[in-house]
Amino acid sequence: MTGFGRLTRTEWTKFRTVRGRLAAMLVAGGVILGLALSPMSGTCTRDTCGQPVGPEGEQVRDSFYFLHQPLTGDGAITARLTSMTGLLPPEPGSASEDDERAAIGPGGSGGMRPGLVPWAKAGLIVKDGTGQGTTYAAVMATGGHGVRMQHDYVHDRAGQPGAVSDTAPRWLRLTRDGDTITGEESTDGVIWTTVGAAELDGLPATVRIGLFVTSPQHVEALGAAGSASAPTVAAATFDAITRTGAGAGPGWSGEAIGEPPGTPEQERGRHEPAGDGFVLTGSGDIAPAVAGAAGLGVSVTQTLAGTFAGLVLVVVVGTVFMTGEYRRGMIRTTLAASPRRGRMLLAKAVVVGGVTFVVGLVSAAAAVTIGRESLLDNGVYVLPVSTPTAWRMIVGTGALLAVAAVLALGIGAMLRRSAGAITAVIVLTVLPYLLALTVLPATAGQWLLRVTPAAAFAVQQSAKQYAQVENLYTPAGGYFPLPWWAGFAVLCLWAGAALAGAGVLLRRRDA
Amino acid sequence: MSEATIVVDGLRKRFGSTQALDGMTFTVQPGRITGFIGPNGAGKSTTMRVILGLDRPDSGAALVGGQPYRTLRRPLCHLGSLLDAAALQPSRTARNHLLWIAHSQGLGARRVDAVIEEAGLQGVARRAAGGFSLGMRQRLGIAMALLGDPPMLMLDEPFNGMDPEGIIWMRGFLRSLARQGRAVLVSSHLMSELQDAASQVVIVGRGRVLADTAVADLLRTSSSLEEAYLKLTRDAVEYRAANGTEAAR
C-alpha cells in the first residue's frame, strides 16, 4: 500500500471506530430524507395540474385570447396597435398580509385597479393550430418591455422600446415564408424595421394566423419570503388589419386558449369590434412555465429543503474529526504515527469528504424520489425536471455536503477548538442560506449566496430563470443567484483556502 | 542494533519568556534503560516532543537511529513512544485504538492482538478506553509503543497511576525490553523505581543536563539515587523547599 493509501486507511479506521460519528452521518441522511416529506399541500391531482409541453420539451404556459384565421402556405398579417390598457389585482394591503404564501387564485373579483404588468402582450401570432403547447412565432408590444419577437415559448428578442398609445401607435407585421416567420415593426406604417425571424421546424402548410392579447400573473413580495400573485387582464385596440395569403377573408374566429373554467367575468378573454378593427381582452401568458409565485406549484428543489439540517450535522462531524484530536492531545499520537502533517490532513479530508459524499448522494436521491411523490400525493404540483438536471441536483447535493465537511475540517484544524470552529462553520455555510430564505431582503440574500460557501446550494436549482417571465426568482422559490457550477466553485474555493491555511498552520505550529 | 541510539544534541527552545531547553544534550544507548529525571519544568517532556518532531527546536537537533524522526516512513517501527496515556478518544475501544495506529504503520490486526497480550490487556481490549484507570491506560500506552516492534522506546512517566503490582510488572517488562537490546528512555519521578531498573541516568534541570552517568557511579558517592538527585538539582529547583516532601515522595 502506498504511503497515502495507508494514511487514508488509518483515518478511515479512526473515523469508523467512533460510533457517534457514523451515527451522526446516518442521522444527517435521515434528516434530509425526513424533511423531504414536506407538510405542503395543495389542490392539484395528478391529472388536473398538468401543463402543456412546448416544442422543445419543457413545460409551458399557453393561455391567451386569439382572434384568428387559417393561413395556408406563405402569407402575412399587418395591424396597428393604438392602445394597451389593463387591470391589476387589488393592492396587496387590502388582502390578508398574514398569509405567508398567498394563495394562487383570483384576487377578489371586485377591486381590481387599472394598470398593465410589464409582460402584458398584444400583437400578431402564427401558430400551429389552437392547441396548447404547439409551435408558434409572434411579434408583439408589451406593457413595459417595448416590442418583442418571441417564438416557441423560450426564445425572446427585443425590438424598439416604448409603450403603445393613441399618440404613439405601433404597426406590426408577421410574415410566413416557408418555415421562416419574420416579425417587423413600424411607427408610421411606412418605414419598417425587422425585429427578428424564427425558424419553426415542421410547421404544417395550414396554420392559424391572427391577433392575440394576454397578461401574466401579477407578483408581489410580501415581507422577505412571502409572495402574492393574482391574475391580470390586458386589453388592446387593433385596426388597419390586412391579410395576404390563402385563407384570408372577412371572417374571424375568437377563442380564449387555455382559459380555466370558472374564470370571473372581467378576466375572461373576448373581442369586440371597434371601428374597422377590434378590441381584444385576454389573460394568461405564452411563456415557459416557472415555479414559485408566478407559476404553478413548486420545483423539485423543494424536496431537498432538509439539506441545511443535514449540513449542520455534517459540518459538526467534519469539525470534530479534527478538533477531537486536539481535545485530549491525541494529535501527538497521530503525528507521532504520521509525521507528514499535510498528508495527514489530506487523508482526513478524503475520508470525511468521501463518507459525507456517499451519505449525501444516497439521501438526496431518496429525498428527490420520495419527496416528489409525497408532494404530488399532497396535491402540490411539482414542475418536472430533466434527468440530467435531477442527477446534477443529487450528485451536487452529495458534493455540497462533502466539500462543506472538508471546509469544516480545515477550519477545525486552524481553530483547534470545537465550539469556536463549529460556530464559525455554521455561520459561514448554514446561516447565510437560512437568512436568505427567510428574513433577509432579496438583494442582501442574493449577495450572501454569491460570496459565502452557501453559494453551493445553487446545485439544487432545478427550475430555469427566464428574463421574459416576471417572477420572484428568490432562493425560497428555488432560484439562486449563481449558476450551479459557479456556486459550487465558490464553496470549493473556501474549502481549498481553509485546507491550505490549515496545512500551513499545522506545519508551522508545535503540536 | 548499533544504530539504535537516540541522540539529543544541543537543543534550545524558548516558550515566551521561559527558556525550556537550554542546550540539552545526551545519548540513549541500546541494551539498557536510561532514566530521564528532573523536577517539573526541567524540560523532559519538551525534549521528548522535540525527539518525536512534534515541537520544533530553536536550535540543535534530535536524531533517532541517525535520522530526524519526521523523515521516517514508519516511525513507530523505529521508536515506540508513550507521551500521555490519557490522550485517547474515550468512546473508542482499546483494540480499535491500537488498530488505527497499526494501520498507520502498515501493520494488521494480528500485530494488535499480539501487543494486547504482551501488555496484559486481553480481558479489556474490546472495552471503551475512556473507562480505563490510569494504570490500564499506561498498559495500553505500552502496547501502542510496542506495536512497531521498535529498537528504541521512549516512555514519559509510565509508572504514573500504577498500583504496586503494576509497578512491579512494568519494571520487569522494561528490563526485558532492554535485555532484548533495545534502547529505552524512561522519565520518572519515582527515583526508587529507577534505582532498581535503570542502569544509566540523565538528570536534568532548567533545560540542560546536570548529570549523565551510570547509576552504579552515582550510588558510589551517595547512599541512594534519591539523595544524589536532590544534591544535583538543588540549584535547579526554586520551589523544592515548599514541595520537598512531595518531590521526595
PDB file of C-alpha atoms in Angstrom, chain A residues 7-18 21 316-338 340-341 343-349 351-352 408-409 412-419 421 506 509-511, chain B residues 54 84 86-90 92 97 100-101 104 144:
ATOM      1  CA  LEU A   7      -2.831   7.211   5.796  1.00  0.00           C
ATOM      2  CA  THR A   8      -6.320   7.179   4.319  1.00  0.00           C
ATOM      3  CA  ARG A   9      -6.963   3.721   5.728  1.00  0.00           C
ATOM      4  CA  THR A  10      -5.713   4.925   9.110  1.00  0.00           C
ATOM      5  CA  GLU A  11      -8.059   7.892   9.144  1.00  0.00           C
ATOM      6  CA  TRP A  12     -10.941   5.725   7.990  1.00  0.00           C
ATOM      7  CA  THR A  13     -10.278   3.304  10.871  1.00  0.00           C
ATOM      8  CA  LYS A  14     -10.251   6.296  13.209  1.00  0.00           C
ATOM      9  CA  PHE A  15     -13.498   7.621  11.751  1.00  0.00           C
ATOM     10  CA  ARG A  16     -15.472   4.411  11.834  1.00  0.00           C
ATOM     11  CA  THR A  17     -14.396   3.316  15.310  1.00  0.00           C
ATOM     12  CA  VAL A  18     -16.141   6.260  16.988  1.00  0.00           C
ATOM     13  CA  ARG A  21     -19.622   9.913  14.082  1.00  0.00           C
ATOM     14  CA  VAL A 316     -20.123  19.237  13.143  1.00  0.00           C
ATOM     15  CA  VAL A 317     -18.711  15.803  12.272  1.00  0.00           C
ATOM     16  CA  GLY A 318     -16.166  17.373   9.911  1.00  0.00           C
ATOM     17  CA  THR A 319     -15.031  19.872  12.525  1.00  0.00           C
ATOM     18  CA  VAL A 320     -14.829  17.404  15.400  1.00  0.00           C
ATOM     19  CA  PHE A 321     -12.894  14.916  13.253  1.00  0.00           C
ATOM     20  CA  MET A 322     -10.066  17.471  13.603  1.00  0.00           C
ATOM     21  CA  THR A 323     -10.755  19.332  16.864  1.00  0.00           C
ATOM     22  CA  GLY A 324     -11.293  15.988  18.647  1.00  0.00           C
ATOM     23  CA  GLU A 325      -7.602  15.323  18.034  1.00  0.00           C
ATOM     24  CA  TYR A 326      -6.705  18.431  19.992  1.00  0.00           C
ATOM     25  CA  ARG A 327      -9.203  17.930  22.774  1.00  0.00           C
ATOM     26  CA  ARG A 328      -7.241  15.228  24.573  1.00  0.00           C
ATOM     27  CA  GLY A 329      -3.825  15.604  22.993  1.00  0.00           C
ATOM     28  CA  MET A 330      -4.469  12.754  20.563  1.00  0.00           C
ATOM     29  CA  ILE A 331      -2.911  14.898  17.859  1.00  0.00           C
ATOM     30  CA  ARG A 332       0.509  13.980  19.318  1.00  0.00           C
ATOM     31  CA  THR A 333      -0.189  10.281  18.866  1.00  0.00           C
ATOM     32  CA  THR A 334      -1.482  10.978  15.378  1.00  0.00           C
ATOM     33  CA  LEU A 335       1.567  12.997  14.382  1.00  0.00           C
ATOM     34  CA  ALA A 336       3.979  10.571  16.051  1.00  0.00           C
ATOM     35  CA  ALA A 337       2.433   7.855  13.859  1.00  0.00           C
ATOM     36  CA  SER A 338       2.155  10.054  10.732  1.00  0.00           C
ATOM     37  CA  ARG A 340       3.910  14.222   7.479  1.00  0.00           C
ATOM     38  CA  ARG A 341       1.262  16.625   8.612  1.00  0.00           C
ATOM     39  CA  ARG A 343      -0.666  14.429   4.059  1.00  0.00           C
ATOM     40  CA  MET A 344      -2.387  13.512   7.307  1.00  0.00           C
ATOM     41  CA  LEU A 345      -4.722  16.478   6.801  1.00  0.00           C
ATOM     42  CA  LEU A 346      -5.416  15.460   3.197  1.00  0.00           C
ATOM     43  CA  ALA A 347      -6.144  11.886   4.244  1.00  0.00           C
ATOM     44  CA  LYS A 348      -8.643  13.185   6.794  1.00  0.00           C
ATOM     45  CA  ALA A 349     -10.246  15.332   4.092  1.00  0.00           C
ATOM     46  CA  VAL A 351     -12.169  10.230   4.469  1.00  0.00           C
ATOM     47  CA  VAL A 352     -14.620  12.782   5.803  1.00  0.00           C
ATOM     48  CA  ALA A 408     -15.262  22.322   8.385  1.00  0.00           C
ATOM     49  CA  LEU A 409     -12.232  20.052   8.796  1.00  0.00           C
ATOM     50  CA  GLY A 412     -11.318  22.879  12.774  1.00  0.00           C
ATOM     51  CA  ALA A 413      -7.599  22.386  12.128  1.00  0.00           C
ATOM     52  CA  MET A 414      -6.979  26.132  12.163  1.00  0.00           C
ATOM     53  CA  LEU A 415      -9.022  26.982  15.271  1.00  0.00           C
ATOM     54  CA  ARG A 416      -8.392  23.689  17.142  1.00  0.00           C
ATOM     55  CA  ARG A 417     -11.389  24.184  19.437  1.00  0.00           C
ATOM     56  CA  SER A 418     -14.734  22.540  18.701  1.00  0.00           C
ATOM     57  CA  ALA A 419     -17.092  25.233  19.922  1.00  0.00           C
ATOM     58  CA  ALA A 421     -14.838  26.087  14.891  1.00  0.00           C
ATOM     59  CA  LEU A 506      -0.200  22.567  11.092  1.00  0.00           C
ATOM     60  CA  ARG A 509       2.821  25.098  14.899  1.00  0.00           C
ATOM     61  CA  ASP A 510       4.142  22.840  17.645  1.00  0.00           C
ATOM     62  CA  ALA A 511       1.733  20.012  18.257  1.00  0.00           C
TER      63      ALA A 511
ATOM     64  CA  LEU B  54       6.125  17.447  17.486  1.00  0.00           C
ATOM     65  CA  ASP B  84       0.432  10.932  27.567  1.00  0.00           C
ATOM     66  CA  ALA B  86      -4.761   9.990  28.695  1.00  0.00           C
ATOM     67  CA  ALA B  87      -4.555  11.024  25.030  1.00  0.00           C
ATOM     68  CA  LEU B  88      -7.364   8.735  23.900  1.00  0.00           C
ATOM     69  CA  GLN B  89     -10.731   9.015  22.230  1.00  0.00           C
ATOM     70  CA  PRO B  90     -12.787   7.785  25.202  1.00  0.00           C
ATOM     71  CA  ARG B  92     -13.096   4.011  21.094  1.00  0.00           C
ATOM     72  CA  HIS B  97      -7.222   2.495  19.303  1.00  0.00           C
ATOM     73  CA  TRP B 100      -5.708   2.651  13.725  1.00  0.00           C
ATOM     74  CA  ILE B 101      -2.153   3.107  14.952  1.00  0.00           C
ATOM     75  CA  SER B 104      -0.763   3.908  10.128  1.00  0.00           C
ATOM     76  CA  MET B 144       0.968   1.174  21.497  1.00  0.00           C
TER      77      MET B 144
END
